[in-house]
Amino acid sequence: MKFYFTSESVAEGHPDKLCDQISDGVLDEVLKYDPDGRVACETFVTMGLLIVGGEITTTAYVDIHKLARQIIKQIGYDNPKYGFDYHTCAIINTINSQSSDIAQGVDAGGAGDQGMMVGFACKETPELMPLPIALAHKLVKRMADVRHDGILKYLGPDGKSQVTVEYHDGHPKRVDSVVLACQHTEDILDPKTDKKKITKKAREELIEVIAKPILKEFIDKDTKYYINETGKFVIGGPQSDTGMTGRKIVVDTYGGMVASGGGAFSGKDPTKVDRSAAYMARYVAKNIVAAGIADKCLIHLAYVIGKAEPLAILVDTYGTGKVSDTAIVKLIRENFDLTPQGMIKTLDLLRPIYRKTACYGHFGRQEPEFSWEITDMATTLKKQAAKL
């Protein structure tokens, strides 16, 4: 059976991702000086204005205005030509302290909220991630790299990618189509079209410099490229669209290949199970696949505020399991501490590591900050599963 599956990603300068990075930047600054700080930070951006709000209880001092401008500058909004500039944008700080009603449940070791969290792993890539989202993330990362390195000097911070993969009998075979939306200066507008479209040369350059080095063996002569399909993309970032923390949860997780959990991640400290349990679920699922117990594994966890143990654990291996899904649940209960404090300890989550997660996906990354990507439990799980 043949089918097509599509995932997208967004660049570091996309308004929603700008907000995610500032919210996680605030979280990192708190954890750097106060590992016990409680953070639920939300950011909103629009033309010329950025608002940082939420609930934070900490002994640390965070200069919100300085931090936000620093992140905006690092992303690349350092010139008025991009419609948003770290020098001149207005910043409003509306942060309050965490509710004492929530704190009394969390202080006792319980979950910081109710909700369901999802983790997933599969054998489609070396990172054990679905291929469409893995490629989509690498495309926008490549977009940023060639901009920061000055290889394509006309690129702006905003952008998107989208990849459609053709599957045969459940296995990825080729990339059918690629979408790139790259913010750019007016330098590459074609005068022959009254500057309504980018030049043919620029289009080909975006394909050759960004797309092909990433997609490599997955493209062929029939792969279709859609590059800045409106013709041009000069007006971007907060000038063209508002942004908010947590609006790209499908981009942040598995690209729509499986269900998403109930909450976003950025700006939340790890007592919030929206974040810590999603990371733990990925860690468990990845170790199960790495152990060869299943080719695909979905972990679904549910929590209630103030209670440490999950209310429910569901496993779905889509018929690829070497043992039953029920047996895998038993393995999980015996080998993993799924309480908030247990997850924080296992994954060492009270570190200032979170801004890096806020762009290019929270999963499938090999950097040292991403402790939930380690497969250190695979050998143990393989041995135990063999005895079932």
Short mmCIF file of C-alpha atoms in Angstrom, two decimals:
data_model
loop_
_atom_site.label_atom_id
_atom_site.label_comp_id
_atom_site.label_asym_id
_atom_site.label_seq_id
_atom_site.Cartn_x
_atom_site.Cartn_y
_atom_site.Cartn_z
CA MET A 1 0.00 0.00 0.00
CA LYS A 2 1.27 3.46 -0.92
CA PHE A 3 0.43 6.65 0.96
CA TYR A 4 1.84 10.13 1.53
CA PHE A 5 2.52 11.86 4.83
CA THR A 6 3.43 15.50 5.39
CA SER A 7 5.08 17.37 8.28
CA GLU A 8 6.17 20.98 8.64
CA SER A 9 8.64 22.95 10.72
CA VAL A 10 9.20 26.68 11.27
CA ALA A 11 12.35 28.77 11.49
CA GLU A 12 13.82 30.39 14.60
CA GLY A 13 12.51 33.77 13.43
CA HIS A 14 8.90 32.62 13.05
CA PRO A 15 6.82 34.70 15.51
CA ASP A 16 5.63 31.66 17.49
CA LYS A 17 9.17 30.28 17.74
CA LEU A 18 10.53 33.67 18.77
CA CYS A 19 8.05 33.54 21.67
CA ASP A 20 8.98 29.96 22.58
CA GLN A 21 12.65 30.90 22.73
CA ILE A 22 12.06 33.91 24.96
CA SER A 23 9.84 31.90 27.33
CA ASP A 24 12.47 29.16 27.56
CA GLY A 25 15.20 31.78 27.87
CA VAL A 26 13.45 33.11 30.96
CA LEU A 27 13.14 29.55 32.33
CA ASP A 28 16.86 28.93 31.78
CA GLU A 29 17.78 32.17 33.54
CA VAL A 30 15.70 31.17 36.58
CA LEU A 31 17.11 27.61 36.72
CA LYS A 32 20.66 28.93 36.37
CA TYR A 33 20.39 30.63 39.78
CA ASP A 34 17.43 28.88 41.40
CA PRO A 35 16.86 25.21 40.45
CA ASP A 36 13.79 25.16 42.68
CA GLY A 37 12.16 28.08 40.87
CA ARG A 38 8.67 27.59 39.46
CA VAL A 39 8.13 28.99 35.99
CA ALA A 40 5.13 29.24 33.70
CA CYS A 41 6.19 31.94 31.25
CA GLU A 42 4.17 33.02 28.21
CA THR A 43 5.25 35.46 25.50
CA PHE A 44 3.21 37.34 22.90
CA VAL A 45 4.62 39.32 19.99
CA THR A 46 3.11 41.53 17.33
CA MET A 47 4.31 44.44 15.22
CA GLY A 48 6.78 46.40 17.34
CA LEU A 49 5.61 44.94 20.66
CA LEU A 50 6.55 41.98 22.85
CA ILE A 51 4.71 41.06 26.06
CA VAL A 52 6.15 38.60 28.60
CA GLY A 53 3.73 37.29 31.22
CA GLY A 54 2.89 34.28 33.33
CA GLU A 55 3.55 33.02 36.84
CA ILE A 56 7.06 32.75 38.28
CA THR A 57 8.13 32.09 41.87
CA THR A 58 11.89 32.34 42.35
CA THR A 59 14.69 33.82 44.42
CA ALA A 60 16.53 34.70 41.19
CA TYR A 61 16.40 38.06 39.44
CA VAL A 62 15.75 38.05 35.72
CA ASP A 63 16.12 41.22 33.67
CA ILE A 64 13.29 40.43 31.26
CA HIS A 65 13.89 43.42 29.00
CA LYS A 66 17.61 42.75 28.59
CA LEU A 67 17.15 39.01 28.12
CA ALA A 68 14.37 39.39 25.53
CA ARG A 69 16.33 41.91 23.47
CA GLN A 70 19.39 39.66 23.56
CA ILE A 71 17.42 36.68 22.23
CA ILE A 72 15.70 38.77 19.55
CA LYS A 73 19.13 39.99 18.41
CA GLN A 74 20.61 36.48 18.36
CA ILE A 75 17.71 35.22 16.23
CA GLY A 76 18.51 37.91 13.67
CA TYR A 77 16.02 40.72 14.13
CA ASP A 78 18.80 43.30 14.29
CA ASN A 79 17.82 45.59 11.44
CA PRO A 80 14.64 47.61 10.67
CA LYS A 81 14.58 46.07 7.17
CA TYR A 82 13.12 42.90 8.72
CA GLY A 83 10.18 44.83 10.20
CA PHE A 84 11.12 43.97 13.80
CA ASP A 85 14.25 45.19 15.57
CA TYR A 86 15.63 44.39 19.01
CA HIS A 87 16.77 48.02 19.39
CA THR A 88 13.36 49.60 19.03
CA CYS A 89 10.62 47.07 19.86
CA ALA A 90 8.57 47.80 22.98
CA ILE A 91 8.69 45.17 25.76
CA ILE A 92 6.12 44.82 28.55
CA ASN A 93 6.66 42.59 31.60
CA THR A 94 3.46 41.31 33.28
CA ILE A 95 4.84 38.37 35.32
CA ASN A 96 3.19 37.39 38.64
CA SER A 97 3.96 34.68 41.23
CA GLN A 98 2.62 31.11 41.09
CA SER A 99 -0.69 30.35 42.79
CA SER A 100 -0.27 29.02 46.33
CA ASP A 101 -3.10 26.56 45.64
CA ILE A 102 -1.01 24.92 42.91
CA ALA A 103 2.20 25.12 44.94
CA GLN A 104 0.86 23.10 47.87
CA GLY A 105 0.31 20.07 45.62
CA VAL A 106 3.62 20.42 43.78
CA ASP A 107 5.67 20.98 46.93
CA ALA A 108 4.52 17.57 48.16
CA GLY A 109 5.91 15.92 45.02
CA GLY A 110 2.71 15.79 42.99
CA ALA A 111 2.18 16.72 39.35
CA GLY A 112 1.87 20.42 38.60
CA ASP A 113 -1.24 19.91 36.49
CA GLN A 114 -3.60 17.35 35.06
CA GLY A 115 -3.27 16.13 31.50
CA MET A 116 -2.08 13.48 29.07
CA MET A 117 1.38 13.26 27.57
CA VAL A 118 2.61 11.32 24.54
CA GLY A 119 5.97 9.82 23.61
CA PHE A 120 6.82 8.07 20.35
CA ALA A 121 9.73 6.38 18.59
CA CYS A 122 10.08 4.45 15.33
CA LYS A 123 12.84 3.01 13.15
CA GLU A 124 12.44 5.41 10.22
CA THR A 125 15.60 7.41 11.03
CA PRO A 126 18.81 6.92 13.05
CA GLU A 127 17.28 9.27 15.65
CA LEU A 128 14.24 6.94 15.83
CA MET A 129 11.92 9.72 14.65
CA PRO A 130 9.38 9.91 11.81
CA LEU A 131 11.20 10.88 8.62
CA PRO A 132 8.93 13.81 7.53
CA ILE A 133 9.38 15.87 10.71
CA ALA A 134 13.08 14.99 10.96
CA LEU A 135 13.69 16.35 7.45
CA ALA A 136 11.46 19.40 7.98
CA HIS A 137 13.47 20.39 11.08
CA LYS A 138 16.79 19.91 9.29
CA LEU A 139 15.62 22.16 6.44
CA VAL A 140 14.82 25.14 8.68
CA LYS A 141 18.03 24.55 10.63
CA ARG A 142 19.93 24.62 7.34
CA MET A 143 18.03 27.81 6.44
CA ALA A 144 19.30 29.45 9.65
CA ASP A 145 22.85 28.14 9.24
CA VAL A 146 23.36 29.54 5.74
CA ARG A 147 21.92 32.88 6.92
CA HIS A 148 24.12 33.16 10.02
CA ASP A 149 27.19 32.00 8.08
CA GLY A 150 26.59 34.60 5.37
CA ILE A 151 26.28 32.01 2.61
CA LEU A 152 22.92 33.44 1.50
CA LYS A 153 23.11 37.04 2.69
CA TYR A 154 19.61 37.92 1.49
CA LEU A 155 17.79 35.58 3.88
CA GLY A 156 15.74 36.94 6.80
CA PRO A 157 14.99 35.21 10.14
CA ASP A 158 11.45 34.01 9.33
CA GLY A 159 10.68 30.88 7.37
CA LYS A 160 8.94 27.53 7.09
CA SER A 161 9.53 24.12 5.60
CA GLN A 162 7.23 21.25 4.69
CA VAL A 163 8.08 17.76 3.51
CA THR A 164 5.79 15.15 1.97
CA VAL A 165 7.17 11.61 2.10
CA GLU A 166 5.92 8.70 0.00
CA TYR A 167 5.49 5.48 2.00
CA HIS A 168 5.29 1.93 0.66
CA ASP A 169 3.83 -0.65 3.05
CA GLY A 170 4.49 1.64 6.00
CA HIS A 171 8.13 2.38 5.10
CA PRO A 172 9.40 5.75 3.78
CA LYS A 173 10.75 5.50 0.24
CA ARG A 174 11.20 9.01 -1.20
CA VAL A 175 10.41 12.69 -0.77
CA ASP A 176 7.55 13.56 -3.07
CA SER A 177 7.49 17.30 -2.47
CA VAL A 178 9.33 20.02 -0.58
CA VAL A 179 8.01 23.41 0.49
CA LEU A 180 10.35 26.24 1.48
CA ALA A 181 9.11 29.67 2.52
CA CYS A 182 12.18 31.82 3.14
CA GLN A 183 12.02 35.44 4.26
CA HIS A 184 14.39 37.56 2.19
CA THR A 185 15.42 41.11 1.42
CA GLU A 186 14.39 42.90 -1.78
CA ASP A 187 17.77 42.11 -3.32
CA ILE A 188 16.52 38.96 -5.07
CA LEU A 189 13.25 40.33 -6.48
CA ASP A 190 13.04 40.04 -10.25
CA PRO A 191 12.55 43.40 -12.04
CA LYS A 192 11.04 41.49 -14.97
CA THR A 193 8.03 40.69 -12.75
CA ASP A 194 7.82 44.25 -11.38
CA LYS A 195 9.51 42.85 -8.23
CA LYS A 196 6.56 40.60 -7.42
CA LYS A 197 8.60 37.39 -7.55
CA ILE A 198 12.09 36.26 -6.67
CA THR A 199 14.48 35.60 -9.55
CA LYS A 200 14.80 32.17 -11.10
CA LYS A 201 18.44 32.18 -10.00
CA ALA A 202 17.47 32.77 -6.35
CA ARG A 203 14.86 29.99 -6.51
CA GLU A 204 17.42 27.53 -7.83
CA GLU A 205 19.93 28.70 -5.24
CA LEU A 206 17.48 27.99 -2.39
CA ILE A 207 16.94 24.48 -3.77
CA GLU A 208 20.64 23.76 -4.26
CA VAL A 209 21.96 25.32 -1.04
CA ILE A 210 19.17 24.49 1.42
CA ALA A 211 17.03 21.60 0.17
CA LYS A 212 19.32 19.19 -1.66
CA PRO A 213 22.11 18.93 0.97
CA ILE A 214 19.49 17.86 3.53
CA LEU A 215 17.23 15.61 1.45
CA LYS A 216 20.05 13.85 -0.44
CA GLU A 217 19.11 10.23 -1.19
CA PHE A 218 15.40 10.83 -0.60
CA ILE A 219 14.92 13.04 -3.67
CA ASP A 220 14.70 12.01 -7.31
CA LYS A 221 13.84 13.52 -10.67
CA ASP A 222 10.15 13.54 -9.80
CA THR A 223 10.49 15.39 -6.48
CA LYS A 224 8.55 18.67 -6.62
CA TYR A 225 9.84 21.93 -5.12
CA TYR A 226 7.58 24.76 -3.99
CA ILE A 227 9.72 27.80 -3.18
CA ASN A 228 8.12 31.02 -1.87
CA GLU A 229 4.94 30.19 -3.72
CA THR A 230 3.31 33.63 -3.27
CA GLY A 231 6.23 34.98 -5.28
CA LYS A 232 8.05 36.86 -2.55
CA PHE A 233 8.45 36.88 1.24
CA VAL A 234 9.92 40.26 2.21
CA ILE A 235 7.45 41.13 4.97
CA GLY A 236 7.81 38.49 7.68
CA GLY A 237 8.22 37.91 11.39
CA PRO A 238 6.12 39.90 13.89
CA GLN A 239 5.49 42.57 11.24
CA SER A 240 3.36 40.12 9.29
CA ASP A 241 1.93 37.83 11.97
CA THR A 242 1.44 37.68 15.73
CA GLY A 243 3.23 35.01 17.73
CA MET A 244 2.52 33.22 21.01
CA THR A 245 4.27 30.64 23.16
CA GLY A 246 3.07 27.07 22.67
CA ARG A 247 1.28 27.36 19.33
CA LYS A 248 3.53 24.92 17.45
CA ILE A 249 3.07 21.75 19.54
CA VAL A 250 2.79 19.47 16.49
CA VAL A 251 6.01 20.95 15.11
CA ASP A 252 7.60 20.51 18.54
CA THR A 253 6.71 16.81 18.77
CA TYR A 254 6.24 14.24 15.98
CA GLY A 255 4.90 16.25 13.06
CA GLY A 256 1.39 14.86 13.33
CA MET A 257 2.47 11.24 12.87
CA VAL A 258 0.84 10.39 16.21
CA ALA A 259 -1.51 12.12 18.62
CA SER A 260 -0.22 15.11 20.57
CA GLY A 261 -0.47 15.58 24.32
CA GLY A 262 -2.68 18.13 25.99
CA GLY A 263 -0.17 20.90 26.60
CA ALA A 264 2.75 22.80 25.13
CA PHE A 265 6.28 22.77 26.54
CA SER A 266 8.10 26.08 26.32
CA GLY A 267 8.26 28.35 29.35
CA LYS A 268 7.31 25.56 31.79
CA ASP A 269 9.63 24.22 34.48
CA PRO A 270 9.82 20.40 34.79
CA THR A 271 7.37 20.15 37.71
CA LYS A 272 4.83 20.71 34.94
CA VAL A 273 4.19 17.23 33.58
CA ASP A 274 3.17 18.75 30.25
CA ARG A 275 6.90 18.96 29.72
CA SER A 276 8.66 16.43 31.96
CA ALA A 277 6.25 13.55 31.27
CA ALA A 278 6.36 14.19 27.51
CA TYR A 279 10.15 14.00 27.68
CA MET A 280 9.98 10.87 29.83
CA ALA A 281 7.48 9.23 27.49
CA ARG A 282 9.85 9.84 24.58
CA TYR A 283 12.74 8.41 26.63
CA VAL A 284 10.78 5.26 27.41
CA ALA A 285 9.49 4.81 23.85
CA LYS A 286 12.94 5.34 22.33
CA ASN A 287 14.55 2.81 24.64
CA ILE A 288 11.87 0.24 23.82
CA VAL A 289 12.49 0.66 20.07
CA ALA A 290 16.26 0.76 20.55
CA ALA A 291 15.99 -2.51 22.47
CA GLY A 292 14.32 -4.16 19.48
CA ILE A 293 11.15 -4.85 21.46
CA ALA A 294 9.10 -3.00 18.84
CA ASP A 295 9.63 -1.15 15.55
CA LYS A 296 7.19 1.57 16.62
CA CYS A 297 6.10 2.52 20.10
CA LEU A 298 3.60 5.06 21.40
CA ILE A 299 3.50 5.82 25.13
CA HIS A 300 0.48 7.64 26.55
CA LEU A 301 0.60 8.89 30.17
CA ALA A 302 -2.10 10.62 32.23
CA TYR A 303 -1.72 12.67 35.42
CA VAL A 304 -3.81 14.61 37.91
CA ILE A 305 -2.61 17.68 39.78
CA GLY A 306 -1.11 16.96 43.19
CA LYS A 307 -0.74 13.18 42.63
CA ALA A 308 2.70 11.76 41.87
CA GLU A 309 1.98 8.47 40.09
CA PRO A 310 0.37 8.53 36.64
CA LEU A 311 -3.32 7.64 36.50
CA ALA A 312 -2.80 5.51 33.41
CA ILE A 313 -0.11 4.13 31.10
CA LEU A 314 -1.02 3.05 27.59
CA VAL A 315 1.32 1.40 25.08
CA ASP A 316 0.64 0.91 21.37
CA THR A 317 3.26 -0.80 19.22
CA TYR A 318 1.01 -0.92 16.13
CA GLY A 319 1.41 -4.67 15.89
CA THR A 320 5.21 -4.50 15.72
CA GLY A 321 5.89 -5.61 19.30
CA LYS A 322 7.93 -8.73 20.02
CA VAL A 323 5.94 -9.04 23.25
CA SER A 324 2.42 -7.84 24.04
CA ASP A 325 1.65 -4.18 24.73
CA THR A 326 0.41 -5.25 28.16
CA ALA A 327 3.78 -6.86 28.88
CA ILE A 328 5.53 -3.65 27.84
CA VAL A 329 3.43 -1.67 30.31
CA LYS A 330 4.67 -4.05 33.00
CA LEU A 331 8.28 -3.47 31.89
CA ILE A 332 7.74 0.27 32.08
CA ARG A 333 6.32 0.14 35.60
CA GLU A 334 9.23 -2.01 36.79
CA ASN A 335 12.03 0.05 35.22
CA PHE A 336 10.99 3.70 35.12
CA ASP A 337 10.03 6.16 37.87
CA LEU A 338 7.18 8.14 36.33
CA THR A 339 6.58 10.48 39.27
CA PRO A 340 7.46 14.15 38.67
CA GLN A 341 10.45 13.96 41.04
CA GLY A 342 11.53 10.64 39.52
CA MET A 343 11.40 11.98 35.96
CA ILE A 344 13.28 15.14 36.94
CA LYS A 345 16.01 13.05 38.58
CA THR A 346 16.25 10.46 35.80
CA LEU A 347 16.56 13.05 33.04
CA ASP A 348 18.40 15.71 35.07
CA LEU A 349 15.79 18.32 34.16
CA LEU A 350 16.70 21.11 36.61
CA ARG A 351 19.38 22.42 34.26
CA PRO A 352 19.23 25.60 32.13
CA ILE A 353 18.89 23.58 28.91
CA TYR A 354 15.55 24.64 27.54
CA ARG A 355 16.06 27.48 25.10
CA LYS A 356 17.83 25.05 22.76
CA THR A 357 14.69 22.86 22.72
CA ALA A 358 12.48 25.76 21.63
CA CYS A 359 13.40 25.51 17.96
CA TYR A 360 13.98 22.52 15.60
CA GLY A 361 11.96 20.11 17.74
CA HIS A 362 12.17 18.77 21.28
CA PHE A 363 12.87 15.22 20.09
CA GLY A 364 15.36 13.47 17.83
CA ARG A 365 18.27 15.69 18.88
CA GLN A 366 21.76 14.44 19.72
CA GLU A 367 23.05 17.41 21.76
CA PRO A 368 24.06 16.71 25.40
CA GLU A 369 21.17 18.76 26.77
CA PHE A 370 18.65 16.25 25.39
CA SER A 371 18.96 13.56 28.07
CA TRP A 372 15.62 12.01 27.05
CA GLU A 373 17.25 10.91 23.78
CA ILE A 374 19.74 8.58 25.51
CA THR A 375 19.13 4.85 25.05
CA ASP A 376 20.89 3.70 28.21
CA MET A 377 17.99 1.42 29.23
CA ALA A 378 17.81 -0.50 25.95
CA THR A 379 20.05 -3.41 27.01
CA THR A 380 18.20 -3.90 30.30
CA LEU A 381 14.81 -3.83 28.61
CA LYS A 382 15.96 -6.28 25.91
CA LYS A 383 17.15 -8.80 28.52
CA GLN A 384 13.94 -8.53 30.56
CA ALA A 385 11.70 -8.78 27.47
CA ALA A 386 13.49 -11.97 26.41
CA LYS A 387 12.35 -13.65 29.63
CA LEU A 388 8.66 -12.81 29.11
#
